[in-house]
């Protein structure tokens, strides 16, 4: 689901930026919209670091492979420590801790504070999310070089423009990252497996209850509804951005 998650994250980033601009009078221009779309798209892949074969886990070779192993181990440990007798026998790795809104908000807050206090931290957050974004969105393309995503140096060039150009700030990066991860969780809640959206609260005695949309609305990963959502978001993102700039 990487390209679908990236597409929904990009749309959410543009929509949130346009809404904030309208509500608070913030003059968001093209660069602001592009930064929000890129960070949101990349962050929307982060929850899948808990799967060893995901785009996020394979994006930067050994570095993200190690991060994936650490994420799965942490998720399994928290699952063991917090599950109740009513919870099922799951291994606590994929679609557990990293797929909770609590982790999305915590990650956005912590990395946002880091990015605010330390400029290289901001550059690292922006570069990593943009590198994920181009790989995730690239997979929506037909087979060919573009499908593999743009190389990390391209993300590096964009990072220089956004960070040292003053477009992306620590609070902006943190908020866009949290939003992207939340959109991922909501997207997975539309699938048949669902996700633990209520954690750490209990649902019918289960702390790791898989919560999702009403069952008739759920779909299988890779099915036609997913493709419709993906392309609707890919088309809506530039349309919404253009409408905001023209307003």
PDB file of C-alpha atoms in Angstrom:
ATOM      1  CA  UNK A   1       0.000   0.000   0.000  1.00  0.00           C
ATOM      2  CA  UNK A   2       3.025   2.328  -0.093  1.00  0.00           C
ATOM      3  CA  UNK A   3       1.904   4.473  -3.061  1.00  0.00           C
ATOM      4  CA  UNK A   4      -1.608   4.723  -1.640  1.00  0.00           C
ATOM      5  CA  UNK A   5      -0.327   5.805   1.764  1.00  0.00           C
ATOM      6  CA  UNK A   6       2.019   8.334   0.150  1.00  0.00           C
ATOM      7  CA  UNK A   7      -0.822   9.745  -1.962  1.00  0.00           C
ATOM      8  CA  UNK A   8      -3.134  10.189   1.029  1.00  0.00           C
ATOM      9  CA  UNK A   9      -0.313  11.738   3.063  1.00  0.00           C
ATOM     10  CA  UNK A  10       0.429  14.249   0.315  1.00  0.00           C
ATOM     11  CA  UNK A  11      -3.216  15.265   0.063  1.00  0.00           C
ATOM     12  CA  UNK A  12      -3.519  15.582   3.836  1.00  0.00           C
ATOM     13  CA  UNK A  13      -0.428  17.804   3.960  1.00  0.00           C
ATOM     14  CA  UNK A  14      -1.747  20.163   1.294  1.00  0.00           C
ATOM     15  CA  UNK A  15      -5.256  20.218   2.785  1.00  0.00           C
ATOM     16  CA  UNK A  16      -3.973  20.964   6.298  1.00  0.00           C
ATOM     17  CA  UNK A  17      -1.686  23.739   5.041  1.00  0.00           C
ATOM     18  CA  UNK A  18      -4.455  25.339   2.987  1.00  0.00           C
ATOM     19  CA  UNK A  19      -6.840  25.133   5.938  1.00  0.00           C
ATOM     20  CA  UNK A  20      -4.308  26.647   8.354  1.00  0.00           C
ATOM     21  CA  UNK A  21      -3.643  29.448   5.890  1.00  0.00           C
ATOM     22  CA  UNK A  22      -7.347  30.242   5.594  1.00  0.00           C
ATOM     23  CA  UNK A  23      -7.984  30.078   9.339  1.00  0.00           C
ATOM     24  CA  UNK A  24      -4.960  31.973  10.623  1.00  0.00           C
ATOM     25  CA  UNK A  25      -4.092  34.226   7.709  1.00  0.00           C
ATOM     26  CA  UNK A  26      -0.765  32.489   7.118  1.00  0.00           C
ATOM     27  CA  UNK A  27       0.368  33.279   3.551  1.00  0.00           C
ATOM     28  CA  UNK A  28       1.148  29.733   2.430  1.00  0.00           C
ATOM     29  CA  UNK A  29       2.727  29.716  -1.018  1.00  0.00           C
ATOM     30  CA  UNK A  30       3.762  27.008  -3.450  1.00  0.00           C
ATOM     31  CA  UNK A  31       6.884  26.051  -1.480  1.00  0.00           C
ATOM     32  CA  UNK A  32       4.868  25.665   1.731  1.00  0.00           C
ATOM     33  CA  UNK A  33       2.347  23.416   0.005  1.00  0.00           C
ATOM     34  CA  UNK A  34       5.111  21.372  -1.627  1.00  0.00           C
ATOM     35  CA  UNK A  35       6.915  20.907   1.693  1.00  0.00           C
ATOM     36  CA  UNK A  36       3.741  19.802   3.444  1.00  0.00           C
ATOM     37  CA  UNK A  37       2.877  17.387   0.642  1.00  0.00           C
ATOM     38  CA  UNK A  38       6.367  15.881   0.623  1.00  0.00           C
ATOM     39  CA  UNK A  39       6.731  15.495   4.380  1.00  0.00           C
ATOM     40  CA  UNK A  40       3.169  14.191   4.695  1.00  0.00           C
ATOM     41  CA  UNK A  41       3.684  11.661   1.895  1.00  0.00           C
ATOM     42  CA  UNK A  42       6.915  10.347   3.381  1.00  0.00           C
ATOM     43  CA  UNK A  43       5.632  10.261   6.945  1.00  0.00           C
ATOM     44  CA  UNK A  44       2.629   8.254   5.753  1.00  0.00           C
ATOM     45  CA  UNK A  45       5.033   5.356   5.103  1.00  0.00           C
ATOM     46  CA  UNK A  46       6.672   5.409   8.548  1.00  0.00           C
ATOM     47  CA  UNK A  47       4.208   3.136  10.420  1.00  0.00           C
ATOM     48  CA  UNK A  48       5.174   0.310   8.077  1.00  0.00           C
ATOM     49  CA  UNK A  49       8.698   0.273   9.480  1.00  0.00           C
ATOM     50  CA  UNK A  50       7.222  -2.567  11.529  1.00  0.00           C
ATOM     51  CA  UNK A  51       7.179  -4.753   8.393  1.00  0.00           C
ATOM     52  CA  UNK A  52      10.567  -5.976   7.066  1.00  0.00           C
ATOM     53  CA  UNK A  53       9.543  -5.884   3.388  1.00  0.00           C
ATOM     54  CA  UNK A  54       7.835  -2.496   3.366  1.00  0.00           C
ATOM     55  CA  UNK A  55       9.058   0.423   1.265  1.00  0.00           C
ATOM     56  CA  UNK A  56      10.058   2.301   4.419  1.00  0.00           C
ATOM     57  CA  UNK A  57      12.091  -0.618   5.765  1.00  0.00           C
ATOM     58  CA  UNK A  58      13.950  -1.133   2.476  1.00  0.00           C
ATOM     59  CA  UNK A  59      14.302   2.527   1.476  1.00  0.00           C
ATOM     60  CA  UNK A  60      17.822   3.246   2.757  1.00  0.00           C
ATOM     61  CA  UNK A  61      19.415  -0.176   2.934  1.00  0.00           C
ATOM     62  CA  UNK A  62      20.982  -1.325   6.226  1.00  0.00           C
ATOM     63  CA  UNK A  63      19.990   1.874   8.077  1.00  0.00           C
ATOM     64  CA  UNK A  64      16.246   1.446   7.628  1.00  0.00           C
ATOM     65  CA  UNK A  65      16.537  -2.345   7.911  1.00  0.00           C
ATOM     66  CA  UNK A  66      18.032  -1.821  11.378  1.00  0.00           C
ATOM     67  CA  UNK A  67      15.329   0.725  12.224  1.00  0.00           C
ATOM     68  CA  UNK A  68      12.716  -1.811  11.126  1.00  0.00           C
ATOM     69  CA  UNK A  69      14.147  -4.518  13.394  1.00  0.00           C
ATOM     70  CA  UNK A  70      14.187  -2.084  16.315  1.00  0.00           C
ATOM     71  CA  UNK A  71      10.607  -0.983  15.599  1.00  0.00           C
ATOM     72  CA  UNK A  72       9.345  -4.573  15.482  1.00  0.00           C
ATOM     73  CA  UNK A  73      11.148  -5.477  18.675  1.00  0.00           C
ATOM     74  CA  UNK A  74       9.811  -2.425  20.519  1.00  0.00           C
ATOM     75  CA  UNK A  75       6.286  -3.070  19.268  1.00  0.00           C
ATOM     76  CA  UNK A  76       6.396  -6.709  20.371  1.00  0.00           C
ATOM     77  CA  UNK A  77       7.735  -5.742  23.799  1.00  0.00           C
ATOM     78  CA  UNK A  78       5.024  -3.134  24.381  1.00  0.00           C
ATOM     79  CA  UNK A  79       2.386  -5.579  23.165  1.00  0.00           C
ATOM     80  CA  UNK A  80       3.540  -8.223  25.649  1.00  0.00           C
ATOM     81  CA  UNK A  81       3.649  -5.710  28.492  1.00  0.00           C
ATOM     82  CA  UNK A  82       0.222  -4.155  27.894  1.00  0.00           C
ATOM     83  CA  UNK A  83      -2.006  -6.871  26.425  1.00  0.00           C
ATOM     84  CA  UNK A  84      -4.947  -8.135  28.427  1.00  0.00           C
ATOM     85  CA  UNK A  85      -6.297 -11.692  28.764  1.00  0.00           C
ATOM     86  CA  UNK A  86      -8.957 -10.745  26.212  1.00  0.00           C
ATOM     87  CA  UNK A  87      -6.412  -9.812  23.553  1.00  0.00           C
ATOM     88  CA  UNK A  88      -5.644 -12.312  20.820  1.00  0.00           C
ATOM     89  CA  UNK A  89      -2.386 -14.255  20.391  1.00  0.00           C
ATOM     90  CA  UNK A  90      -0.816 -11.864  17.854  1.00  0.00           C
ATOM     91  CA  UNK A  91       2.955 -11.370  17.806  1.00  0.00           C
ATOM     92  CA  UNK A  92       2.600  -7.625  18.414  1.00  0.00           C
ATOM     93  CA  UNK A  93       4.760  -6.567  15.484  1.00  0.00           C
ATOM     94  CA  UNK A  94       3.091  -5.497  12.238  1.00  0.00           C
ATOM     95  CA  UNK A  95       0.046  -3.236  12.642  1.00  0.00           C
ATOM     96  CA  UNK A  96       0.437  -2.859  16.377  1.00  0.00           C
ATOM     97  CA  UNK A  97       2.342  -0.124  18.234  1.00  0.00           C
ATOM     98  CA  UNK A  98       3.513   1.882  15.205  1.00  0.00           C
ATOM     99  CA  UNK A  99      -0.049   1.920  13.867  1.00  0.00           C
ATOM    100  CA  UNK A 100      -1.513   3.789  16.837  1.00  0.00           C
ATOM    101  CA  UNK A 101      -2.424   7.499  16.926  1.00  0.00           C
ATOM    102  CA  UNK A 102      -0.501   7.782  20.195  1.00  0.00           C
ATOM    103  CA  UNK A 103       2.769   6.938  18.463  1.00  0.00           C
ATOM    104  CA  UNK A 104       1.977   9.250  15.544  1.00  0.00           C
ATOM    105  CA  UNK A 105       1.439  12.235  17.845  1.00  0.00           C
ATOM    106  CA  UNK A 106       4.442  11.315  20.011  1.00  0.00           C
ATOM    107  CA  UNK A 107       6.748  10.958  16.997  1.00  0.00           C
ATOM    108  CA  UNK A 108       5.589  14.273  15.547  1.00  0.00           C
ATOM    109  CA  UNK A 109       6.067  16.021  18.886  1.00  0.00           C
ATOM    110  CA  UNK A 110       9.506  14.591  19.656  1.00  0.00           C
ATOM    111  CA  UNK A 111      10.906  15.056  16.161  1.00  0.00           C
ATOM    112  CA  UNK A 112       9.299  18.490  15.913  1.00  0.00           C
ATOM    113  CA  UNK A 113      11.033  19.569  19.133  1.00  0.00           C
ATOM    114  CA  UNK A 114      14.320  18.104  17.895  1.00  0.00           C
ATOM    115  CA  UNK A 115      13.959  19.901  14.574  1.00  0.00           C
ATOM    116  CA  UNK A 116      13.161  23.174  16.363  1.00  0.00           C
ATOM    117  CA  UNK A 117      16.150  22.978  18.697  1.00  0.00           C
ATOM    118  CA  UNK A 118      18.714  21.686  16.186  1.00  0.00           C
ATOM    119  CA  UNK A 119      18.898  22.700  12.532  1.00  0.00           C
ATOM    120  CA  UNK A 120      20.643  19.483  11.408  1.00  0.00           C
ATOM    121  CA  UNK A 121      17.785  17.604  13.083  1.00  0.00           C
ATOM    122  CA  UNK A 122      15.300  19.532  10.953  1.00  0.00           C
ATOM    123  CA  UNK A 123      17.328  18.753   7.840  1.00  0.00           C
ATOM    124  CA  UNK A 124      17.418  15.047   8.744  1.00  0.00           C
ATOM    125  CA  UNK A 125      13.646  14.869   9.291  1.00  0.00           C
ATOM    126  CA  UNK A 126      12.874  16.683   6.048  1.00  0.00           C
ATOM    127  CA  UNK A 127      15.408  14.700   4.007  1.00  0.00           C
ATOM    128  CA  UNK A 128      14.258  11.322   5.305  1.00  0.00           C
ATOM    129  CA  UNK A 129      10.570  12.003   4.765  1.00  0.00           C
ATOM    130  CA  UNK A 130      11.192  13.401   1.281  1.00  0.00           C
ATOM    131  CA  UNK A 131      13.318  10.374   0.395  1.00  0.00           C
ATOM    132  CA  UNK A 132      10.448   8.125   1.475  1.00  0.00           C
ATOM    133  CA  UNK A 133       7.927  10.285  -0.376  1.00  0.00           C
ATOM    134  CA  UNK A 134       9.625  10.048  -3.764  1.00  0.00           C
ATOM    135  CA  UNK A 135       9.966   6.284  -3.406  1.00  0.00           C
ATOM    136  CA  UNK A 136       6.374   5.790  -2.305  1.00  0.00           C
ATOM    137  CA  UNK A 137       4.892   8.070  -4.952  1.00  0.00           C
ATOM    138  CA  UNK A 138       7.235   6.631  -7.589  1.00  0.00           C
ATOM    139  CA  UNK A 139       5.664   3.218  -7.083  1.00  0.00           C
ATOM    140  CA  UNK A 140       2.364   4.602  -8.370  1.00  0.00           C
ATOM    141  CA  UNK A 141       3.994   5.027 -11.800  1.00  0.00           C
ATOM    142  CA  UNK A 142       4.153   2.357 -14.541  1.00  0.00           C
ATOM    143  CA  UNK A 143       7.099  -0.026 -14.540  1.00  0.00           C
ATOM    144  CA  UNK A 144      10.360   1.743 -15.285  1.00  0.00           C
ATOM    145  CA  UNK A 145      13.053   3.873 -13.613  1.00  0.00           C
ATOM    146  CA  UNK A 146      10.490   6.310 -12.222  1.00  0.00           C
ATOM    147  CA  UNK A 147       8.696   3.540 -10.377  1.00  0.00           C
ATOM    148  CA  UNK A 148      11.751   3.001  -8.189  1.00  0.00           C
ATOM    149  CA  UNK A 149      11.518   6.557  -6.933  1.00  0.00           C
ATOM    150  CA  UNK A 150      13.984   9.419  -7.120  1.00  0.00           C
ATOM    151  CA  UNK A 151      17.461   8.887  -5.670  1.00  0.00           C
ATOM    152  CA  UNK A 152      18.282  10.267  -2.184  1.00  0.00           C
ATOM    153  CA  UNK A 153      20.448  13.103  -3.636  1.00  0.00           C
ATOM    154  CA  UNK A 154      17.307  14.620  -5.163  1.00  0.00           C
ATOM    155  CA  UNK A 155      15.700  14.632  -1.723  1.00  0.00           C
ATOM    156  CA  UNK A 156      18.893  16.264  -0.446  1.00  0.00           C
ATOM    157  CA  UNK A 157      18.577  19.088  -2.951  1.00  0.00           C
ATOM    158  CA  UNK A 158      14.958  19.671  -1.991  1.00  0.00           C
ATOM    159  CA  UNK A 159      15.953  19.643   1.696  1.00  0.00           C
ATOM    160  CA  UNK A 160      18.457  22.432   1.137  1.00  0.00           C
ATOM    161  CA  UNK A 161      15.803  24.559  -0.553  1.00  0.00           C
ATOM    162  CA  UNK A 162      13.155  23.916   2.110  1.00  0.00           C
ATOM    163  CA  UNK A 163      15.306  24.091   5.255  1.00  0.00           C
ATOM    164  CA  UNK A 164      17.926  26.693   4.467  1.00  0.00           C
ATOM    165  CA  UNK A 165      15.368  28.618   2.427  1.00  0.00           C
ATOM    166  CA  UNK A 166      13.299  28.989   5.589  1.00  0.00           C
ATOM    167  CA  UNK A 167      10.233  27.200   4.199  1.00  0.00           C
ATOM    168  CA  UNK A 168      10.123  24.246   6.575  1.00  0.00           C
ATOM    169  CA  UNK A 169      10.465  24.802  10.327  1.00  0.00           C
ATOM    170  CA  UNK A 170      10.567  22.447  13.295  1.00  0.00           C
ATOM    171  CA  UNK A 171       6.881  22.819  14.242  1.00  0.00           C
ATOM    172  CA  UNK A 172       5.851  22.498  10.593  1.00  0.00           C
ATOM    173  CA  UNK A 173       7.893  19.341  10.074  1.00  0.00           C
ATOM    174  CA  UNK A 174       6.630  17.776  13.297  1.00  0.00           C
ATOM    175  CA  UNK A 175       2.998  18.531  12.558  1.00  0.00           C
ATOM    176  CA  UNK A 176       3.227  17.261   8.966  1.00  0.00           C
ATOM    177  CA  UNK A 177       4.973  14.101  10.149  1.00  0.00           C
ATOM    178  CA  UNK A 178       2.322  13.362  12.782  1.00  0.00           C
ATOM    179  CA  UNK A 179      -0.443  14.039  10.267  1.00  0.00           C
ATOM    180  CA  UNK A 180       1.090  11.701   7.694  1.00  0.00           C
ATOM    181  CA  UNK A 181       1.361   8.882  10.214  1.00  0.00           C
ATOM    182  CA  UNK A 182      -2.228   9.440  11.369  1.00  0.00           C
ATOM    183  CA  UNK A 183      -3.459   9.298   7.782  1.00  0.00           C
ATOM    184  CA  UNK A 184      -1.651   5.975   7.378  1.00  0.00           C
ATOM    185  CA  UNK A 185      -3.457   4.598  10.440  1.00  0.00           C
ATOM    186  CA  UNK A 186      -6.824   5.752   9.130  1.00  0.00           C
ATOM    187  CA  UNK A 187      -6.079   4.249   5.725  1.00  0.00           C
ATOM    188  CA  UNK A 188      -5.272   0.873   7.258  1.00  0.00           C
ATOM    189  CA  UNK A 189      -8.468   1.127   9.296  1.00  0.00           C
ATOM    190  CA  UNK A 190     -10.315   0.876   5.984  1.00  0.00           C
ATOM    191  CA  UNK A 191      -8.811  -2.539   5.261  1.00  0.00           C
ATOM    192  CA  UNK A 192     -10.103  -5.860   6.526  1.00  0.00           C
ATOM    193  CA  UNK A 193      -7.354  -6.238   9.144  1.00  0.00           C
ATOM    194  CA  UNK A 194      -7.934  -2.785  10.726  1.00  0.00           C
ATOM    195  CA  UNK A 195      -5.550  -1.303  13.357  1.00  0.00           C
ATOM    196  CA  UNK A 196      -5.500  -0.634  17.133  1.00  0.00           C
ATOM    197  CA  UNK A 197      -6.771   2.949  16.899  1.00  0.00           C
ATOM    198  CA  UNK A 198      -7.986   3.018  20.517  1.00  0.00           C
ATOM    199  CA  UNK A 199      -4.726   1.876  22.164  1.00  0.00           C
ATOM    200  CA  UNK A 200      -4.025   2.150  25.101  1.00  0.00           C
ATOM    201  CA  UNK A 201      -7.749   2.336  25.912  1.00  0.00           C
ATOM    202  CA  UNK A 202      -9.677  -0.899  26.164  1.00  0.00           C
ATOM    203  CA  UNK A 203     -12.415  -1.919  23.749  1.00  0.00           C
ATOM    204  CA  UNK A 204     -14.523  -4.739  25.194  1.00  0.00           C
ATOM    205  CA  UNK A 205     -11.654  -5.677  27.454  1.00  0.00           C
ATOM    206  CA  UNK A 206      -9.041  -5.679  24.699  1.00  0.00           C
ATOM    207  CA  UNK A 207      -6.296  -3.077  24.714  1.00  0.00           C
ATOM    208  CA  UNK A 208      -5.136  -4.149  21.247  1.00  0.00           C
ATOM    209  CA  UNK A 209      -8.578  -4.369  19.656  1.00  0.00           C
ATOM    210  CA  UNK A 210      -8.402  -3.885  15.881  1.00  0.00           C
ATOM    211  CA  UNK A 211     -10.660  -0.939  15.137  1.00  0.00           C
ATOM    212  CA  UNK A 212     -11.766   0.010  11.648  1.00  0.00           C
ATOM    213  CA  UNK A 213     -14.509   1.304   9.430  1.00  0.00           C
ATOM    214  CA  UNK A 214     -17.854  -0.548   9.417  1.00  0.00           C
ATOM    215  CA  UNK A 215     -17.181  -3.969   7.916  1.00  0.00           C
ATOM    216  CA  UNK A 216     -19.171  -3.382   4.688  1.00  0.00           C
ATOM    217  CA  UNK A 217     -16.896  -0.402   3.966  1.00  0.00           C
ATOM    218  CA  UNK A 218     -13.614  -2.286   4.381  1.00  0.00           C
ATOM    219  CA  UNK A 219     -11.612  -3.613   1.445  1.00  0.00           C
ATOM    220  CA  UNK A 220      -8.708  -5.946   0.743  1.00  0.00           C
ATOM    221  CA  UNK A 221      -5.237  -4.518   0.201  1.00  0.00           C
ATOM    222  CA  UNK A 222      -4.514  -4.199  -3.510  1.00  0.00           C
ATOM    223  CA  UNK A 223      -8.177  -4.248  -4.523  1.00  0.00           C
ATOM    224  CA  UNK A 224     -10.021  -1.743  -6.721  1.00  0.00           C
ATOM    225  CA  UNK A 225     -11.187   0.525  -3.855  1.00  0.00           C
ATOM    226  CA  UNK A 226      -7.573   1.078  -2.836  1.00  0.00           C
ATOM    227  CA  UNK A 227      -6.601   2.094  -6.376  1.00  0.00           C
ATOM    228  CA  UNK A 228      -9.567   4.455  -6.579  1.00  0.00           C
ATOM    229  CA  UNK A 229      -8.560   6.133  -3.321  1.00  0.00           C
ATOM    230  CA  UNK A 230      -4.929   6.370  -4.462  1.00  0.00           C
ATOM    231  CA  UNK A 231      -5.662   8.035  -7.768  1.00  0.00           C
ATOM    232  CA  UNK A 232      -8.348  10.286  -6.328  1.00  0.00           C
ATOM    233  CA  UNK A 233      -5.773  11.605  -3.856  1.00  0.00           C
ATOM    234  CA  UNK A 234      -3.042  11.932  -6.493  1.00  0.00           C
ATOM    235  CA  UNK A 235      -5.365  13.991  -8.675  1.00  0.00           C
ATOM    236  CA  UNK A 236      -6.891  16.009  -5.847  1.00  0.00           C
ATOM    237  CA  UNK A 237      -3.554  17.114  -4.360  1.00  0.00           C
ATOM    238  CA  UNK A 238      -2.419  19.449  -7.204  1.00  0.00           C
ATOM    239  CA  UNK A 239      -6.017  20.589  -7.815  1.00  0.00           C
ATOM    240  CA  UNK A 240      -6.432  21.630  -4.173  1.00  0.00           C
ATOM    241  CA  UNK A 241      -3.017  23.287  -4.150  1.00  0.00           C
ATOM    242  CA  UNK A 242      -3.780  25.237  -7.328  1.00  0.00           C
ATOM    243  CA  UNK A 243      -7.162  26.305  -5.950  1.00  0.00           C
ATOM    244  CA  UNK A 244      -5.492  27.622  -2.790  1.00  0.00           C
ATOM    245  CA  UNK A 245      -2.855  29.563  -4.722  1.00  0.00           C
ATOM    246  CA  UNK A 246      -5.495  31.060  -7.004  1.00  0.00           C
ATOM    247  CA  UNK A 247      -7.749  32.163  -4.130  1.00  0.00           C
TER     248      UNK A 247
END
